[in-house]
Short mmCIF file of C-alpha atoms in Angstrom, two decimals:
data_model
loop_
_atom_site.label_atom_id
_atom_site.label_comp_id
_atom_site.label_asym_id
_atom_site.label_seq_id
_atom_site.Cartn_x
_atom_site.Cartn_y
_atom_site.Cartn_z
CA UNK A 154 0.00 0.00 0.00
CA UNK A 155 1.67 3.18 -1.08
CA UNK A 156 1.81 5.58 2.21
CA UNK A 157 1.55 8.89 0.58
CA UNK A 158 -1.08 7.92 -1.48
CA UNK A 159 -3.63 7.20 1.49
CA UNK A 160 -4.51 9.13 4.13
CA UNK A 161 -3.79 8.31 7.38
CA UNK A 162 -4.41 8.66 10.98
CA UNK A 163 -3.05 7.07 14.24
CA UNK A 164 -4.74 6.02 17.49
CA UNK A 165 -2.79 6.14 20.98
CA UNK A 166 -3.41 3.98 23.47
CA UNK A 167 -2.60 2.44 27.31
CA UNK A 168 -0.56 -0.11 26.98
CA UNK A 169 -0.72 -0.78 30.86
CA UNK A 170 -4.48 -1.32 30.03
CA UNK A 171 -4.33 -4.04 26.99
CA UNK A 172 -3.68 -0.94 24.56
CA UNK A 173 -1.56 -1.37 21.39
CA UNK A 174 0.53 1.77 21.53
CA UNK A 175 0.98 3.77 18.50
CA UNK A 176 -1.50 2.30 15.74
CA UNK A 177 -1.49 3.78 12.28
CA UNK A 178 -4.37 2.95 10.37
CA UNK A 179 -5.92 4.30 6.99
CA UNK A 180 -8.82 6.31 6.20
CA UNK A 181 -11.15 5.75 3.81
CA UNK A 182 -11.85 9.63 2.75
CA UNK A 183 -15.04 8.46 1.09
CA UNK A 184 -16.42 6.91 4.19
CA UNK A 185 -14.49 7.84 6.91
CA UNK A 186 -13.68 4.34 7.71
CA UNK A 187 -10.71 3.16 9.71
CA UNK A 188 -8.58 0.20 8.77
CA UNK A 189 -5.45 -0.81 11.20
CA UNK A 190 -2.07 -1.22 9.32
CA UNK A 191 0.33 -1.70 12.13
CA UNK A 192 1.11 -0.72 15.56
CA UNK A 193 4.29 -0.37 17.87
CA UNK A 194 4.35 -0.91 21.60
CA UNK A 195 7.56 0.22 22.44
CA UNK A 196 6.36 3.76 24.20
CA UNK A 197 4.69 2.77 27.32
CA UNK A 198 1.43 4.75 27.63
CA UNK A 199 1.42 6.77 24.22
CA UNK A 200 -1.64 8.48 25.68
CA UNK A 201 -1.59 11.65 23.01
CA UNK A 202 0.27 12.05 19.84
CA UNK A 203 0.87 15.25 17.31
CA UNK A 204 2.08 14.61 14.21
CA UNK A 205 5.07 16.59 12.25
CA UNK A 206 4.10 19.01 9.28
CA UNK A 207 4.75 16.66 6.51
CA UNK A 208 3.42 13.42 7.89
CA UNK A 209 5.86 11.48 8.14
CA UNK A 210 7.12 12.00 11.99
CA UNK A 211 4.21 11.92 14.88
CA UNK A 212 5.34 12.16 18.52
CA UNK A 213 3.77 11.27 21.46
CA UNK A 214 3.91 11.44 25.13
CA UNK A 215 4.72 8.49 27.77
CA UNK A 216 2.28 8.84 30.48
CA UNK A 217 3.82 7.20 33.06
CA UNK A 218 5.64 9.09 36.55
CA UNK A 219 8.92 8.96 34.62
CA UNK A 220 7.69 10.69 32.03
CA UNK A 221 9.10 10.58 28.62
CA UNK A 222 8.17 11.56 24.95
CA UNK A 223 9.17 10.27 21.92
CA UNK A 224 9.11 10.41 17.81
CA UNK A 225 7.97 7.76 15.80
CA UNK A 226 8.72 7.33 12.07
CA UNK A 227 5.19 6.49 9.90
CA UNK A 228 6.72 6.51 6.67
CA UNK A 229 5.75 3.39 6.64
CA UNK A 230 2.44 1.10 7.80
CA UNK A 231 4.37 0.60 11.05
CA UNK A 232 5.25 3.06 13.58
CA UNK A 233 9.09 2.61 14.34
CA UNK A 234 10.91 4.86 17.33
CA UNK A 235 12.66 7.50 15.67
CA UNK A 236 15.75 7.64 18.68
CA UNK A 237 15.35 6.68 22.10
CA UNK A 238 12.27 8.40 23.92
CA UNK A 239 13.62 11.53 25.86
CA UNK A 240 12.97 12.26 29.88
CA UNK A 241 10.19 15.23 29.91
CA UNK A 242 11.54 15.53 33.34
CA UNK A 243 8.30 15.94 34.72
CA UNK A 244 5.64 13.39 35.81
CA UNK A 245 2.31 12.34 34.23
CA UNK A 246 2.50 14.30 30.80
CA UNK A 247 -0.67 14.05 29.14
CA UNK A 248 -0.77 16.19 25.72
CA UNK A 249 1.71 17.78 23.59
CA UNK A 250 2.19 19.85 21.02
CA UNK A 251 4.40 21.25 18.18
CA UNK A 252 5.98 25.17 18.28
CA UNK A 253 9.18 27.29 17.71
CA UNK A 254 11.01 24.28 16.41
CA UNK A 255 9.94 22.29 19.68
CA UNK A 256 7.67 19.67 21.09
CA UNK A 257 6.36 21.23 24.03
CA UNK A 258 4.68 18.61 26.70
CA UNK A 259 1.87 19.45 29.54
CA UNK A 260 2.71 17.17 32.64
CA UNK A 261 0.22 16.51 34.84
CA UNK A 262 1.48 14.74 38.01
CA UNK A 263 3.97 17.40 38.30
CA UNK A 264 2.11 20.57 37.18
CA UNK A 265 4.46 21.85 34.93
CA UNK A 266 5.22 22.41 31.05
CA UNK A 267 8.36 21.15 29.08
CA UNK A 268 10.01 22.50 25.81
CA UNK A 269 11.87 19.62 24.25
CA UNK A 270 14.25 20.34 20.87
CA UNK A 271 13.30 19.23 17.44
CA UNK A 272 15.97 17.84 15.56
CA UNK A 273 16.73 17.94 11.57
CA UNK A 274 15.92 14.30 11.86
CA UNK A 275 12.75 14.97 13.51
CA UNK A 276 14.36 13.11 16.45
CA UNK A 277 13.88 15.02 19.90
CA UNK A 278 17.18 16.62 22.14
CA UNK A 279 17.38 16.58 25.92
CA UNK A 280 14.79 18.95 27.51
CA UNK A 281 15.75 22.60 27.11
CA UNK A 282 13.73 24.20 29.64
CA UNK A 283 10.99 23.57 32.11
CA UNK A 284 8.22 25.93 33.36
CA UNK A 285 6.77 24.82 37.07
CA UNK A 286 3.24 25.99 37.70
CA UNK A 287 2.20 27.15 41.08
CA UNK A 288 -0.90 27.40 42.77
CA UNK A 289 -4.12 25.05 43.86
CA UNK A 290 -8.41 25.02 43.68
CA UNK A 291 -10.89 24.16 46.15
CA UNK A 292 -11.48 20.51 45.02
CA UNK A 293 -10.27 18.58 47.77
CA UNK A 294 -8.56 15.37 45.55
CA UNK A 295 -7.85 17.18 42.49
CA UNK A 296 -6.76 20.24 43.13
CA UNK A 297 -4.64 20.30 45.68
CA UNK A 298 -1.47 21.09 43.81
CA UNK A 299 -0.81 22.23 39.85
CA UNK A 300 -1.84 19.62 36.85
CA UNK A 301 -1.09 20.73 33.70
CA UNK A 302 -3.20 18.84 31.38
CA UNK A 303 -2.94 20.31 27.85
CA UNK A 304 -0.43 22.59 25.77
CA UNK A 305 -0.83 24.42 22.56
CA UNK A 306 0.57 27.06 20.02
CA UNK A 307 -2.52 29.70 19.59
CA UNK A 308 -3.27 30.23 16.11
CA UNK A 309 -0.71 33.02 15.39
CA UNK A 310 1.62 30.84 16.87
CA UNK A 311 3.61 33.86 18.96
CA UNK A 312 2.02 31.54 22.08
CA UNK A 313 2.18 28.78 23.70
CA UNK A 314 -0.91 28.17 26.30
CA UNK A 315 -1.12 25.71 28.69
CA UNK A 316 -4.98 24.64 30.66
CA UNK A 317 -4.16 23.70 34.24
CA UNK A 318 -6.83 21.79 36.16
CA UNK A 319 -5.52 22.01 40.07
CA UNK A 320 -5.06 25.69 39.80
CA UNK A 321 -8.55 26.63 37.44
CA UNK A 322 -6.73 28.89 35.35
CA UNK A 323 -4.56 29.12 31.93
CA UNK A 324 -1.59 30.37 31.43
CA UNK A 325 -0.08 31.80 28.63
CA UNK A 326 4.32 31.51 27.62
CA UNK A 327 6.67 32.75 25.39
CA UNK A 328 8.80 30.35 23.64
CA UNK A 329 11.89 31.37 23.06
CA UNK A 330 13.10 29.10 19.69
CA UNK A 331 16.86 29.30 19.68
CA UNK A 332 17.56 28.25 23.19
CA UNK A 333 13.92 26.77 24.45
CA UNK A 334 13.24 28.76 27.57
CA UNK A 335 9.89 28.80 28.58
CA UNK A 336 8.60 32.31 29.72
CA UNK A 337 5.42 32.88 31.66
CA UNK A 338 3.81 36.02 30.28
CA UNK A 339 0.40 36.07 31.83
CA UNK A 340 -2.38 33.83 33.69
CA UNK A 341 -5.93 33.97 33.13
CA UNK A 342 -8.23 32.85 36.35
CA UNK A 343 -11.70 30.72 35.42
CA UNK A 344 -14.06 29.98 37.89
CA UNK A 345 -12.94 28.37 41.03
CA UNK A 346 -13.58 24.48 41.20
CA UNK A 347 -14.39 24.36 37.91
CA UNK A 348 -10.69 22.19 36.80
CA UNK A 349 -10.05 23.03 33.46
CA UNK A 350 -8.92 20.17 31.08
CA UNK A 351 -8.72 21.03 27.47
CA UNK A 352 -8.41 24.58 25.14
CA UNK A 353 -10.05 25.01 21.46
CA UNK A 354 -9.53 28.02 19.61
CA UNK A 355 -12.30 29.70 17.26
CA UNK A 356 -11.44 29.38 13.42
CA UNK A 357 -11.07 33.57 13.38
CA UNK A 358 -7.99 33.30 16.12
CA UNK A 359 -10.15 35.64 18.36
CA UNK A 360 -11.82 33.59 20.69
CA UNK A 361 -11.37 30.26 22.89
CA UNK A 362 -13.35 27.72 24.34
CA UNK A 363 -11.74 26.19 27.44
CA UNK A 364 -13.46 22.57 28.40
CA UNK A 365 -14.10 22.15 32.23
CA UNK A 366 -13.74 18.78 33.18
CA UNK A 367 -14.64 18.99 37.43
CA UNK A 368 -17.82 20.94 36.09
CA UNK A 369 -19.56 20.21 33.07
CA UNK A 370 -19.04 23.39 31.31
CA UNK A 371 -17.60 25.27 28.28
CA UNK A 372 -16.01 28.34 29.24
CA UNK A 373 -16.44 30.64 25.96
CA UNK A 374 -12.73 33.12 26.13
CA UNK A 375 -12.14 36.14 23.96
CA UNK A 376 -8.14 35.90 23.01
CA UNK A 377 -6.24 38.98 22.33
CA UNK A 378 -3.17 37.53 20.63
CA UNK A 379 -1.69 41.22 20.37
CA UNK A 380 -1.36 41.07 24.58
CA UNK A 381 -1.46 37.26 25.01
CA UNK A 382 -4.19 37.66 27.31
CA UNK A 383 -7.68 35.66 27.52
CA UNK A 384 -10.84 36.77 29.15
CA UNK A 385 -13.45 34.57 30.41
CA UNK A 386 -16.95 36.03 29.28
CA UNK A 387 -19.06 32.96 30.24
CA UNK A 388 -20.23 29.63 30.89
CA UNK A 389 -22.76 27.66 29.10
CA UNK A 390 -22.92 23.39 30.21
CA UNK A 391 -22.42 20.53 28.32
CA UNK A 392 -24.85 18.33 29.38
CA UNK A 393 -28.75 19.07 29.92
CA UNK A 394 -30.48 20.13 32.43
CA UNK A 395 -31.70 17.39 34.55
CA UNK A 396 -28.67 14.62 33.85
CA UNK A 397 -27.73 13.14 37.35
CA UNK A 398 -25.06 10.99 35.76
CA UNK A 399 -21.44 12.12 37.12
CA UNK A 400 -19.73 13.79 34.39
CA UNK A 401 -16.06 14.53 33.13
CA UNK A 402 -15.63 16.34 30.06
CA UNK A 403 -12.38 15.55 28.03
CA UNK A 404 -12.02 17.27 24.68
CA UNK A 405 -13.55 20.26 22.74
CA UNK A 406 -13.34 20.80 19.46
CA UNK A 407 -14.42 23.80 16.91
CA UNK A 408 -15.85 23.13 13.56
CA UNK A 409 -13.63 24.84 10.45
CA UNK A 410 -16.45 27.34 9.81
CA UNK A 411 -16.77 28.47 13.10
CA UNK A 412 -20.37 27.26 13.25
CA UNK A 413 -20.27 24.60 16.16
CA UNK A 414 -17.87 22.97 18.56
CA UNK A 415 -18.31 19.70 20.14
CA UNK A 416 -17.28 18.33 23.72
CA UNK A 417 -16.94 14.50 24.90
CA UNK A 418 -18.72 13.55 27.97
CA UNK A 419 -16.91 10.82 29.96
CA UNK A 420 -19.34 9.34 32.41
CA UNK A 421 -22.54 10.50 30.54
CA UNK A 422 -20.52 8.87 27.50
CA UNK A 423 -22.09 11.88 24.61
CA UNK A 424 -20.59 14.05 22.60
CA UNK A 425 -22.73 17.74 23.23
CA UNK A 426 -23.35 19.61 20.10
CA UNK A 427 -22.89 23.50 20.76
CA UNK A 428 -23.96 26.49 18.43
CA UNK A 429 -21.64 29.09 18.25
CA UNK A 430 -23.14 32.80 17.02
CA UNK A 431 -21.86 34.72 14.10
CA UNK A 432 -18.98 37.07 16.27
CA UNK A 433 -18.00 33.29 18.72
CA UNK A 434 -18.60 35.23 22.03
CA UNK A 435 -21.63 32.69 22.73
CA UNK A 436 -22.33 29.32 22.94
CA UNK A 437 -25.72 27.00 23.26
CA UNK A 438 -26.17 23.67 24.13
CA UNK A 439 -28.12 21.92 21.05
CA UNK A 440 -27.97 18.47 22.06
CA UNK A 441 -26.36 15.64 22.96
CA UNK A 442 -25.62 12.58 21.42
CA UNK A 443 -24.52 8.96 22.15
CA UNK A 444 -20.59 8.41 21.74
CA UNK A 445 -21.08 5.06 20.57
CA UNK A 446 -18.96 3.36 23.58
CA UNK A 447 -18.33 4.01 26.74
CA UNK A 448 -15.67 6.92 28.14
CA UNK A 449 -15.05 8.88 25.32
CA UNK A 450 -11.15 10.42 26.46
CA UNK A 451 -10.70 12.50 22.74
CA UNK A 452 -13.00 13.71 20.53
CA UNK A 453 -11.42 15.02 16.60
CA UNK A 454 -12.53 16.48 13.89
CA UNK A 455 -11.28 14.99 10.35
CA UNK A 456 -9.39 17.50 7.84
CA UNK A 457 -12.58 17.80 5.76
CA UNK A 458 -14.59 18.86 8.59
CA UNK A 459 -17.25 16.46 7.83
CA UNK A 460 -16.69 13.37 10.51
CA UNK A 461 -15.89 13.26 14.04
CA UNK A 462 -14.04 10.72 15.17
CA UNK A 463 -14.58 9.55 19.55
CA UNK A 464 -11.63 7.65 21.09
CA UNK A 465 -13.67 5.25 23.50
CA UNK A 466 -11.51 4.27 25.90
CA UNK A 467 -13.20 1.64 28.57
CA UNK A 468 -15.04 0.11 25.60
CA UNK A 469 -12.09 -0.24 23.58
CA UNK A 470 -13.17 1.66 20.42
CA UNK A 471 -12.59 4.63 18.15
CA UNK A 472 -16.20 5.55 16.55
CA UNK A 473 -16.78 7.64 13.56
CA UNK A 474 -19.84 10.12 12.85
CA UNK A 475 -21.00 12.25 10.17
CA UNK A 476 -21.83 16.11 11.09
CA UNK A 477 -24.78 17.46 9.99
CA UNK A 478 -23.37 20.91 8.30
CA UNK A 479 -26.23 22.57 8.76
CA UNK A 480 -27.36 21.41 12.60
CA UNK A 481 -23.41 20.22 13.72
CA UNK A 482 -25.37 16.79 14.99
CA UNK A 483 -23.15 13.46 14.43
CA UNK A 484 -24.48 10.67 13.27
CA UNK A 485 -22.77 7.53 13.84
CA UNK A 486 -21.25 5.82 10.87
CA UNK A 487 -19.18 2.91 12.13
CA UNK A 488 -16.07 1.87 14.46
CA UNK A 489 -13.24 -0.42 14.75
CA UNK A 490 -11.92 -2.04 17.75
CA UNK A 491 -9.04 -0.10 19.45
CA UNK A 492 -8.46 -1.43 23.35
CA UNK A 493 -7.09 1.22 25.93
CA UNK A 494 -7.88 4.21 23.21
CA UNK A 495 -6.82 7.38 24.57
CA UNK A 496 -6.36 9.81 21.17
CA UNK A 497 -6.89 9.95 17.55
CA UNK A 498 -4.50 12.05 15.24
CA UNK A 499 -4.42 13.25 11.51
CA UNK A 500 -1.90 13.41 9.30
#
């Protein structure tokens, strides 16, 4: 099968729970189908990947308390380790993601945020710098010390913003690309208790929509990229009125228009359909909708825009829907067996 000639995507999973790893599989573009082509275990706990502009080098992190990351050649139908994988030197990381010529990794056990060096090879240097978060939140279990749990560039990519669930707030860095230093510039304060998880950003670069996972909310954020600063202009929930079923939200996502975005419901195991208004200063809970397994830990959108893929992880699945255009509804369209899945990635 010729690998630039098919599209491709790749499912991370927890190997300490029966996962494969690293699984690249093709997509039918037609369909949206899923087919497996190979997988590679030898990253313990790829829980989140990013791929490399190009394709042909993902990384991913290794969510374990030594944490590591590593990159993973998928030139080919099997994922192969592209070096050793590199110390994060911080604990837990659970997301990653690509900026200033680094991989940049959110840890969560140990609350902080670490730039790691992009080779020519697309192989990844010793850690260059790492950025300790400080503070807490009133949840007695969870939020008793920082948890970084997601990283990004913003859309200009002059930022890099990191959503920290143990201290309710996000914080935005500067990146510095020759030598890696991490540089808080400011931190923006949501609700107390409310343990954000997970950041989307509005098609237009001017607003974002910050997923609560300790409340079942979308925090709608307008984003000044000039100042690096967000505000918080409200909250609108995730789940209807009336739902008794303990709920942890895991991923948002926006649709390329700028019409609707889309949150996974762990727990209540939907995916909430939200319309967003013409300026994205407002969202509304439409519905909900069944995730088609059980524990849905990522929720992505396809590069047409058309499909929504859920990575089930306690029933073992990855699930694909078609969206509505017009109403941003998914309807499920089929799903392929994927133990421990924690992520799905595009190339």
């Amino acid at each position: 099968m010729g690998t630039d000639r098919v599209a491709r995507a790749f499912i991370g999973s927890f190997t300490t729970a029966g996962g494969r790893g690293v699984t690249a599989v093709a997509v039918d573009e037609e369909t949206g189908a899923l087919t497996p082509l190979g997988s590679s275990d030898a990253l313990v706990n790829p829980s989140f990947l990013v791929p490399a502009e190009g394709g042909a080098v993902l990384y991913a992190v290794g969510e374990n308390a030594d944490g590591t990351a590593a990159a993973f050649d998928v030139s080919g139908d099997v994922p192969r380790l592209l070096g050793e994988p590199v110390p994060v030197r911080g604990a837990g990381p659970t997301h990653l993601a690509l900026a200033a010529g680094h991989l940049v990794t959110a840890n969560y056990q140990s609350g902080s945020v670490t730039a790691l060096p992009v080779r020519p090879d697309g192989s990844l240097g010793p850690a260059a710098s790492v950025l300790a978060h400080h503070g807490s939140g009133p949840h007695p279990d969870r939020q008793r010390e920082p948890h970084a749990h997601q990283v990004l560039a913003d859309p200009s990519g002059r930022w890099v913003v990191s959503v920290d669930l143990g201290t309710d707030s996000v914080r935005v860095c500067a990146l510095d690309p020759e030598t890696g230093a991490l540089r808080l510039h400011s931190e923006t304060a949501l609700r107390p208790g409310t343990g954000p998880r997970h950041l989307a950003f509005h098609p237009a670069g001017r607003h974002a929509y910050v997923l609560n996972e300790l409340t079942p909310t979308l925090t709608v954020c307008r984003w000044d990229v000039e100042r690096g600063t967000l505000e918080p202009l409200h909250e609108e929930p995730v789940v209807e009125d009336g739902v008794t079923t303990t709920t942890y939200p895991s991923e948002v996502v926006v649709a390329l228009d700028g019409r609707h975005a889309w949150a996974a419901n762990r727990g209540h195991d939907s995916i909430a359909v939200l319309a967003l208004d013409a300026t994205g200063e407002k969202a509304r809970l439409v519905t909900t909708v069944d995730c088609g397994g059980q524990w849905p830990r990522d929720l992505t959108l396809d590069p047409s825009g058309r499909r929504l893929y859920a990575a089930n992880e306690r029933s073992g699945d990855v699930t694909w829907f078609d969206v509505d255009p017009a109403t941003g509804i998914p309807a499920r369209a089929g799903s392929i067996e994927a133990p421990a899945a924690s992520c799905v990635v595009f190339r």
